[in-house]
PDB file of C-alpha atoms in Angstrom:
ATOM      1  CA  UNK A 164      60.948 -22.767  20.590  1.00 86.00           C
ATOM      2  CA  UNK A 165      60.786 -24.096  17.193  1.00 93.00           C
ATOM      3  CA  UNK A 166      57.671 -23.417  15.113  1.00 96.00           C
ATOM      4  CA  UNK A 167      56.739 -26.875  13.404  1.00 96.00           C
ATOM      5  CA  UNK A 168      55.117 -26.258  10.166  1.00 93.00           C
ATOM      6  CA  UNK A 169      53.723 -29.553   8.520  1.00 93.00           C
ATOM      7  CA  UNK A 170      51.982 -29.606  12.564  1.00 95.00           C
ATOM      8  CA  UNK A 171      48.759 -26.659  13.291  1.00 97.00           C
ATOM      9  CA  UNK A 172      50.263 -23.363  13.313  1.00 97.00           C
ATOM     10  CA  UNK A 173      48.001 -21.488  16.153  1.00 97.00           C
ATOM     11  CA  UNK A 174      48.600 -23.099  18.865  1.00 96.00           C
ATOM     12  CA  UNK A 175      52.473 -22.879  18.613  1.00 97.00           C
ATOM     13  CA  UNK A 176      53.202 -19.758  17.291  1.00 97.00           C
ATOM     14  CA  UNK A 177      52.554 -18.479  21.154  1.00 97.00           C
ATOM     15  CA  UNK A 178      55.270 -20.162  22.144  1.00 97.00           C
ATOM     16  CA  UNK A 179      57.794 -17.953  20.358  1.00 97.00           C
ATOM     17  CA  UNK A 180      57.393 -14.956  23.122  1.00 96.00           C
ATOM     18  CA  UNK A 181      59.640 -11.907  21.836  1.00 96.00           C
ATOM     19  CA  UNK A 182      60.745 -14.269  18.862  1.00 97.00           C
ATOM     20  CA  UNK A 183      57.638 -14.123  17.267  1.00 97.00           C
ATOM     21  CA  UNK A 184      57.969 -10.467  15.539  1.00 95.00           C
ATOM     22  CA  UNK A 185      61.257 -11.862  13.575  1.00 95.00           C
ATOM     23  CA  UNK A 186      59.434 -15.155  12.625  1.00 97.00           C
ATOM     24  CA  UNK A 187      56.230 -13.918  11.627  1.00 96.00           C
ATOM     25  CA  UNK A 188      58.300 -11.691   9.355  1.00 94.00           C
ATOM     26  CA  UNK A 189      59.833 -13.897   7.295  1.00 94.00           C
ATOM     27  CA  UNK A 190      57.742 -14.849   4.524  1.00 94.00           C
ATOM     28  CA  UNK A 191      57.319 -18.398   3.008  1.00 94.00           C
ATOM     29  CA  UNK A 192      56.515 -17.919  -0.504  1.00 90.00           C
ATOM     30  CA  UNK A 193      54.004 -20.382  -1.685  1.00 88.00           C
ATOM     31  CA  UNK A 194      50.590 -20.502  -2.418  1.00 79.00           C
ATOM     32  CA  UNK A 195      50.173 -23.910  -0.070  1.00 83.00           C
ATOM     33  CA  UNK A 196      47.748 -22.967   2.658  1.00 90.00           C
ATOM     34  CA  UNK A 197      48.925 -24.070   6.142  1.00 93.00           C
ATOM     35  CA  UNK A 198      46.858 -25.826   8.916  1.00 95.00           C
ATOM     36  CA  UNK A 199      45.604 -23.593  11.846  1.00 96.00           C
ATOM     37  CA  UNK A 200      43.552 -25.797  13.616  1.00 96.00           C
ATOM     38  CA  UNK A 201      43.473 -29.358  14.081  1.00 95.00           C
ATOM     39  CA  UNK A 202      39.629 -29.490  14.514  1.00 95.00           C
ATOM     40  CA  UNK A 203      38.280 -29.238  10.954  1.00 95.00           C
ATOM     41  CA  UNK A 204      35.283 -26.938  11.680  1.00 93.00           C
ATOM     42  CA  UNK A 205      37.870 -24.395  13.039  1.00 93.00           C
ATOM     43  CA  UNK A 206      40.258 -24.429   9.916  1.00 94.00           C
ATOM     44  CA  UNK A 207      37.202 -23.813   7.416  1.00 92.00           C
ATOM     45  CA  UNK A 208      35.919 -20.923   9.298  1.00 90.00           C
ATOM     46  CA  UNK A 209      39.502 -19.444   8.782  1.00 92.00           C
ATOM     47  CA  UNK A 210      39.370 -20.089   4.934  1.00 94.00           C
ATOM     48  CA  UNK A 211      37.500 -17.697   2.806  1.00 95.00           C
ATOM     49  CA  UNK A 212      37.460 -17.191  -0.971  1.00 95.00           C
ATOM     50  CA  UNK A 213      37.555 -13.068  -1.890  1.00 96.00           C
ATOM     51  CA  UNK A 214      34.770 -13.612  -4.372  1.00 97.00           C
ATOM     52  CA  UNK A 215      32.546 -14.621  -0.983  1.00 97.00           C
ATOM     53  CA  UNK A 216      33.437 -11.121  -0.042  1.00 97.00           C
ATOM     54  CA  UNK A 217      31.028  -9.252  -2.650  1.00 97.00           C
ATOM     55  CA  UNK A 218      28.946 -11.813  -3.358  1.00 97.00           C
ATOM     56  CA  UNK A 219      27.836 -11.618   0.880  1.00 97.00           C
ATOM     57  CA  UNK A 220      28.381  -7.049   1.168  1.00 98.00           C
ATOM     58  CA  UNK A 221      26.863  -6.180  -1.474  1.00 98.00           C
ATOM     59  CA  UNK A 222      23.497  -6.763  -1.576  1.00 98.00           C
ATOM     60  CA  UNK A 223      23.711  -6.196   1.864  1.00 97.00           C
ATOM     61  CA  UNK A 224      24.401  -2.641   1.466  1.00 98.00           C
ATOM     62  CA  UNK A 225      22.112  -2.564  -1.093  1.00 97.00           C
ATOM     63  CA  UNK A 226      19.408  -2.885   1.288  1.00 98.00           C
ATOM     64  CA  UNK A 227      21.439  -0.403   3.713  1.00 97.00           C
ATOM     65  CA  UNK A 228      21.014   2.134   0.939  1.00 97.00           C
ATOM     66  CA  UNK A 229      16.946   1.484   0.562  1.00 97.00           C
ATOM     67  CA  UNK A 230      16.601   1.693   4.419  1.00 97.00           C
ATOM     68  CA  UNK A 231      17.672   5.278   4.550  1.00 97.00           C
ATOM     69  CA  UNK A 232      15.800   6.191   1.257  1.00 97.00           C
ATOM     70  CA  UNK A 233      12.961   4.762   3.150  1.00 96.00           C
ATOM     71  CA  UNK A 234      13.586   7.072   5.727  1.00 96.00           C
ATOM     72  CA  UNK A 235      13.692   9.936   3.284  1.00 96.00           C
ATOM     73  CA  UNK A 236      16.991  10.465   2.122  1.00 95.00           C
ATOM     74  CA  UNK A 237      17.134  12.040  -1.286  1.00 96.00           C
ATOM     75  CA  UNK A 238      19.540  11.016  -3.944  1.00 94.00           C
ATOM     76  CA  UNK A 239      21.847  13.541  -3.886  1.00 95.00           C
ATOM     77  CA  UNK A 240      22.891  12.805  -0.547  1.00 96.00           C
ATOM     78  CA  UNK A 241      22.575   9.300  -0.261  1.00 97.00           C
ATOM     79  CA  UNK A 242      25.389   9.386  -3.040  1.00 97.00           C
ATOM     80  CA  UNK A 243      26.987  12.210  -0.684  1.00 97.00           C
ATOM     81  CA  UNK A 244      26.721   9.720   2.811  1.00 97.00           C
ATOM     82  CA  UNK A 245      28.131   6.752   0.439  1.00 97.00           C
ATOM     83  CA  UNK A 246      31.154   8.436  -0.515  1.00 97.00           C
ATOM     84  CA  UNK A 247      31.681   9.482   3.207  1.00 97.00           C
ATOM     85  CA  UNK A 248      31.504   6.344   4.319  1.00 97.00           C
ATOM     86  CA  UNK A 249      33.946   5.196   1.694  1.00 97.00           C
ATOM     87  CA  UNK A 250      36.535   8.037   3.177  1.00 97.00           C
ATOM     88  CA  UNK A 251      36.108   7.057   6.386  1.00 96.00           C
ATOM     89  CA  UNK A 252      36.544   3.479   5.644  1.00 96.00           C
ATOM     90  CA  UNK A 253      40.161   4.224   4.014  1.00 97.00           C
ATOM     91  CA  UNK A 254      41.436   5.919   7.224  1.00 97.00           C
ATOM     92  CA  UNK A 255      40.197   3.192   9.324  1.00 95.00           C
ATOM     93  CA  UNK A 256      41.884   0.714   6.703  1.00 95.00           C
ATOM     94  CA  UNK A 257      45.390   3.112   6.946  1.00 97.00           C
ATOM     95  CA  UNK A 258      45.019   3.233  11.073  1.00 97.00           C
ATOM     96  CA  UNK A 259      44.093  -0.592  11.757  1.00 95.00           C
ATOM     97  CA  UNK A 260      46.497  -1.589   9.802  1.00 97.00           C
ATOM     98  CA  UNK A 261      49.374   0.803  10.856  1.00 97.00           C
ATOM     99  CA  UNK A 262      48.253   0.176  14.544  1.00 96.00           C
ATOM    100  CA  UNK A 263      46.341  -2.879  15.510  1.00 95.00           C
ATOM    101  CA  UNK A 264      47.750  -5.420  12.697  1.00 96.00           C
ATOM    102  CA  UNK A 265      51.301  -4.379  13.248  1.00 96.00           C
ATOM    103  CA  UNK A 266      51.164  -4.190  16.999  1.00 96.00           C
ATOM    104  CA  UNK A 267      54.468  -5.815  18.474  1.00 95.00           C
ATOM    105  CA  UNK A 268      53.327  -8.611  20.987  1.00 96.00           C
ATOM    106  CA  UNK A 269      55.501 -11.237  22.656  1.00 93.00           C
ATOM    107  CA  UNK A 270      53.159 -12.839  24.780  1.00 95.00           C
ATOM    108  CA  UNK A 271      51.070 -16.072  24.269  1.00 97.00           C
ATOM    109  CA  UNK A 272      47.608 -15.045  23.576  1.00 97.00           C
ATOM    110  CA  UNK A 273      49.075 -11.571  21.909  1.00 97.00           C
ATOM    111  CA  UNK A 274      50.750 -13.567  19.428  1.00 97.00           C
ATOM    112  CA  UNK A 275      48.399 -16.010  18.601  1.00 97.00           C
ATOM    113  CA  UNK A 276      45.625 -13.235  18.268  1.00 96.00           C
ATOM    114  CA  UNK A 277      48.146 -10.899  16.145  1.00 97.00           C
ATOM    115  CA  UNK A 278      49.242 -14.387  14.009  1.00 97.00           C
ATOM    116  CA  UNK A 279      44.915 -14.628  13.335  1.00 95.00           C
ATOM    117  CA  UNK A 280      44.197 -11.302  12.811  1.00 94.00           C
ATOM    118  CA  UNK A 281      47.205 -10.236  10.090  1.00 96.00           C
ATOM    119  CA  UNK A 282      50.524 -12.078  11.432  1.00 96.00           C
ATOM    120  CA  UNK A 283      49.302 -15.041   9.328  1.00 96.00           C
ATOM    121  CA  UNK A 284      49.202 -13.304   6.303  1.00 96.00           C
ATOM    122  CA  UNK A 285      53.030 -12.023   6.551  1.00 96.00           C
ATOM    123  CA  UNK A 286      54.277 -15.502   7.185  1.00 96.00           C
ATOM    124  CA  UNK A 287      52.196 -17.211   4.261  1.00 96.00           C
ATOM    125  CA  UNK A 288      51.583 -13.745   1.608  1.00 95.00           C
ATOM    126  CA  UNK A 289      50.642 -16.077  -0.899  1.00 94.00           C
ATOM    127  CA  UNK A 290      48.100 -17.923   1.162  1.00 94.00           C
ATOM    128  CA  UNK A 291      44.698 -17.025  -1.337  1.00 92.00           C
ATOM    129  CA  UNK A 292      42.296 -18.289   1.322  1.00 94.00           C
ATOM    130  CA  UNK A 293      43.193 -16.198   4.185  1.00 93.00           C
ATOM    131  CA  UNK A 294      43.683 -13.210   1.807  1.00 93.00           C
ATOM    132  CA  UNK A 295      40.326 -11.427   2.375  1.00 94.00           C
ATOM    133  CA  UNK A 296      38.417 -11.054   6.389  1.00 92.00           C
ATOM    134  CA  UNK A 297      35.621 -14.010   6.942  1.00 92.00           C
ATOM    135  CA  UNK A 298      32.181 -12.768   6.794  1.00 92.00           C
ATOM    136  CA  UNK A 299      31.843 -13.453  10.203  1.00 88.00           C
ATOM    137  CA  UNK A 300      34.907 -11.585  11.473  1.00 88.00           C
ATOM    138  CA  UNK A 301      33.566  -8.525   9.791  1.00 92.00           C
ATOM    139  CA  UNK A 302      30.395  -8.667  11.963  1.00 91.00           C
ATOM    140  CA  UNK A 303      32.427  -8.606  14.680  1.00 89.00           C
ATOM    141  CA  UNK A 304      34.141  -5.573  13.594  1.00 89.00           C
ATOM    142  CA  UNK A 305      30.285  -4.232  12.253  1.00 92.00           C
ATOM    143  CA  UNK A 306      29.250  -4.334  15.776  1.00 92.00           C
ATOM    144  CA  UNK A 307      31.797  -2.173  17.161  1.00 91.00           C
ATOM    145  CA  UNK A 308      31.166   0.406  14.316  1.00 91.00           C
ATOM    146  CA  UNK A 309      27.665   0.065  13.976  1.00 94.00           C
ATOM    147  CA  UNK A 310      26.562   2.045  17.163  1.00 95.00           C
ATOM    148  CA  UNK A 311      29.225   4.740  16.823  1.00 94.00           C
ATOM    149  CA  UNK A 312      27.743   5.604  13.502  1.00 95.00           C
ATOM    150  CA  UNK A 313      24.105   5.226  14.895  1.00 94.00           C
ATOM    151  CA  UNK A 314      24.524   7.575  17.973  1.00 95.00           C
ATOM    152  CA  UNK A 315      26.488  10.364  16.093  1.00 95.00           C
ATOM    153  CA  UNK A 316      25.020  10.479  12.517  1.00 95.00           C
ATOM    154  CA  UNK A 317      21.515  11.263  11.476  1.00 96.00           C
ATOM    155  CA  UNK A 318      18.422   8.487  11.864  1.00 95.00           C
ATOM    156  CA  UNK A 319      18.329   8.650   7.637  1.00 96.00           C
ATOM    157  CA  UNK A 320      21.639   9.256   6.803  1.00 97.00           C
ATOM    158  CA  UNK A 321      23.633   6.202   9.728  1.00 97.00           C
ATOM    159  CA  UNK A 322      22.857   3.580   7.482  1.00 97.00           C
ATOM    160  CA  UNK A 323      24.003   4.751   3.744  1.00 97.00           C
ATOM    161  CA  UNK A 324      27.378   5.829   6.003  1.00 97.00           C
ATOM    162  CA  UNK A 325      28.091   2.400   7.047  1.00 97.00           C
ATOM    163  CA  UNK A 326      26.718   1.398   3.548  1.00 97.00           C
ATOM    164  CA  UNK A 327      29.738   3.216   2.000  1.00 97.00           C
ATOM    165  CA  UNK A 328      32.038   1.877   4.818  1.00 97.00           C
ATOM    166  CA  UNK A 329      31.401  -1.408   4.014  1.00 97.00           C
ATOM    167  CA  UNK A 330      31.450  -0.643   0.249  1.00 98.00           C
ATOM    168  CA  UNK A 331      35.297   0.792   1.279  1.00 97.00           C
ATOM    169  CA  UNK A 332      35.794  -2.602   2.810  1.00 97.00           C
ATOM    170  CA  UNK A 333      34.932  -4.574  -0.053  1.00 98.00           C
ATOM    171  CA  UNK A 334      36.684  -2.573  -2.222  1.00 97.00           C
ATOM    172  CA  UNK A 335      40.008  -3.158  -0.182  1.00 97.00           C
ATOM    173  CA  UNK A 336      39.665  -6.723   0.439  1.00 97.00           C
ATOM    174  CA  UNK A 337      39.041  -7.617  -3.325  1.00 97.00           C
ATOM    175  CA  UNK A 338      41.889  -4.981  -4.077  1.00 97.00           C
ATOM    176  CA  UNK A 339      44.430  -7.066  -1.842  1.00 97.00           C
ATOM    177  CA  UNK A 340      43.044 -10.149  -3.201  1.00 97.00           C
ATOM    178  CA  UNK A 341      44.845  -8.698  -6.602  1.00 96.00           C
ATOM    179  CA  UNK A 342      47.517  -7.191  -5.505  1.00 96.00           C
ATOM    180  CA  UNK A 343      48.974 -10.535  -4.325  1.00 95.00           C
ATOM    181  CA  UNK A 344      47.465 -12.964  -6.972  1.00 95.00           C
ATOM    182  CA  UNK A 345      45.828 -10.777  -9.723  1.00 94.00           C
ATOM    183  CA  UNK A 346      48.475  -9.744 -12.961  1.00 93.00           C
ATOM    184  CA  UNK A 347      49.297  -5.632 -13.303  1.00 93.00           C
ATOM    185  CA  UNK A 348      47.723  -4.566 -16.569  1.00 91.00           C
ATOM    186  CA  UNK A 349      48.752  -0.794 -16.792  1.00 93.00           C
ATOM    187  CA  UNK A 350      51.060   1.786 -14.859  1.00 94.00           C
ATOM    188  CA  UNK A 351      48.289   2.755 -12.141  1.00 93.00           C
ATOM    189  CA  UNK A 352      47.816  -1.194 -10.725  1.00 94.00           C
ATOM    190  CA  UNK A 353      52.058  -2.161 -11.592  1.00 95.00           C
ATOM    191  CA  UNK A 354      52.663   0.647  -8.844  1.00 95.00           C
ATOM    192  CA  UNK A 355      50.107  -0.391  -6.272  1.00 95.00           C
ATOM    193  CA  UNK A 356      51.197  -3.662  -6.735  1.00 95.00           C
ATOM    194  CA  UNK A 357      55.002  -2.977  -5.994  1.00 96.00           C
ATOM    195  CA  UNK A 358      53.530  -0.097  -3.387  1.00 96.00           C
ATOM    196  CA  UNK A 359      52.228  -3.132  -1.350  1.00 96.00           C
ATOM    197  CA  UNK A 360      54.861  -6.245  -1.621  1.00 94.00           C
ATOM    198  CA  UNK A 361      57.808  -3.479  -0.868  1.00 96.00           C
ATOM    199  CA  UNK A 362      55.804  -3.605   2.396  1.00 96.00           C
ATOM    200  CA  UNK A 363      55.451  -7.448   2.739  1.00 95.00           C
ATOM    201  CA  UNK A 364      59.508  -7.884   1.184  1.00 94.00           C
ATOM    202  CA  UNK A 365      61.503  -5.112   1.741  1.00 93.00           C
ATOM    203  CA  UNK A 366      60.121  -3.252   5.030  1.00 93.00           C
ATOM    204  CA  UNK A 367      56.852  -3.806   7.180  1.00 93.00           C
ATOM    205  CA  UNK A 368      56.952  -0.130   9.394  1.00 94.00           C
ATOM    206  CA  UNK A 369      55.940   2.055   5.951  1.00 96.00           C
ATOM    207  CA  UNK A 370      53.381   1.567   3.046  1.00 96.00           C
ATOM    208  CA  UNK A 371      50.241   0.576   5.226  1.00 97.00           C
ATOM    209  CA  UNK A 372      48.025   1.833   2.812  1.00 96.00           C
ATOM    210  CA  UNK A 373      46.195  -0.940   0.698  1.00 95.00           C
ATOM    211  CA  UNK A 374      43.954   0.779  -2.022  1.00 94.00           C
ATOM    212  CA  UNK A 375      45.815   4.030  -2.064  1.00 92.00           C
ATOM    213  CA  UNK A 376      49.208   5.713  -0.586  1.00 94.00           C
ATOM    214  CA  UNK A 377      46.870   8.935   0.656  1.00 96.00           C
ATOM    215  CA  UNK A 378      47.166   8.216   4.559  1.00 97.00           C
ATOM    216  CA  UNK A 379      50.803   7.563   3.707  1.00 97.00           C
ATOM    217  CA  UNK A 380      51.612  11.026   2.340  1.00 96.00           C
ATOM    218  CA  UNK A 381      49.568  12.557   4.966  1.00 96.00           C
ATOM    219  CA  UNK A 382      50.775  10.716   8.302  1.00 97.00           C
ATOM    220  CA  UNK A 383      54.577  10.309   6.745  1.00 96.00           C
ATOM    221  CA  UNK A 384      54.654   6.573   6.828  1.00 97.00           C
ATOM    222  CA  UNK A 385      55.504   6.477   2.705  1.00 94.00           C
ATOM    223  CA  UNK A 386      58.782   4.379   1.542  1.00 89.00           C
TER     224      UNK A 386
END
């Protein structure tokens, strides 16, 4: 099977079976956008701008922060939960994608779930619209999360947790926003930057790290 790319990409790309890993590999280089979808209200929920990303989490966590104050969480620890949250968000960002976004598949619906969720974004790096997660793919995700957090964290402290989770999130997606369109501009961001396109270029089973190479180091997956 041939993948035809001036046609909608998502509904072929299942096709491939086993050949799918070595296509979706092999970058195009542009900063075109491909078609998914042939409906049109499909395609625009897959296209997101990264300054949506902000602009929708945080005020959001904001009010996640107020809620446990409310609830009579002092200061000192709300700044305490928030940085938690952030931690735990970076070893869920390291895991994810070391184990679900570079899952092998080969069958229909595995591929064409893997190609929506991250496979996508290996064939077309460039692509600045499908760069950062849609808000409403992160609620998805927030609904899994939410009631782990809930159930095994304190009434006051749950929500300044997932405050700094999402804060973690934010911070990643507007980091990978620059890493593949923003310009280096001192030794810190020219090494994260070559940190992550050695991973999209030169080999895709090390580096899964986005904002830092900490889960790397620990879990040996560093180039």
């Amino acid at each position: 099977f041939t993948v035809d790319l001036s046609k909608p990409l998502v509904a072929q790309v299942g096709h491939l079976g086993d050949a799918y890993e070595k296509w979706v590999h092999q970058p195009i280089v542009c900063k075109e956008s491909p078609r998914f979808f042939e409906n049109q209200i499909l395609e625009s929920l897959t296209r997101t701008v990264w300054w949506v990303i902000p602009l929708v989490w945080l005020p959001f966590i904001c009010w996640l922060l107020l809620v446990s104050s409310q609830r009579g969480l002092k200061s000192q620890s709300i700044v305490s939960c928030l940085i938690s949250g952030v931690i735990i968000w970076s070893l869920l960002e390291y895991s994810m994608h070391r184990f679900l976004f570079h899952v092998k598949t080969s069958g229909y619906w595995s591929n064409t779930f893997h190609y929506l969720l991250h496979g996508c974004h290996h064939k077309h790096p460039m692509d600045g619209y499908r760069l950062v997660f849609p808000p409403a793919a992160t609620l998805g995700f927030l609904s899994i999360f939410w009631p782990i957090i809930a159930s095994l964290a304190p009434r006051e402290m749950a929500p300044t947790i997932l405050g700094g989770g999402i804060l973690g999130y934010v911070i990643y997606d507007v980091t990978h926003y620059f890493l593949h369109h923003g310009v280096a501009f001192d030794q810190w961001s020219r090494r994260l930057k070559r940190y992550h396109l050695n991973h999209h270029f030169k080999n895709q089973t090390v580096g899964f790290g986005i904002t830092s190479n900490f889960w790397d180091r620990i879990f040996g997956t560093l180039p």
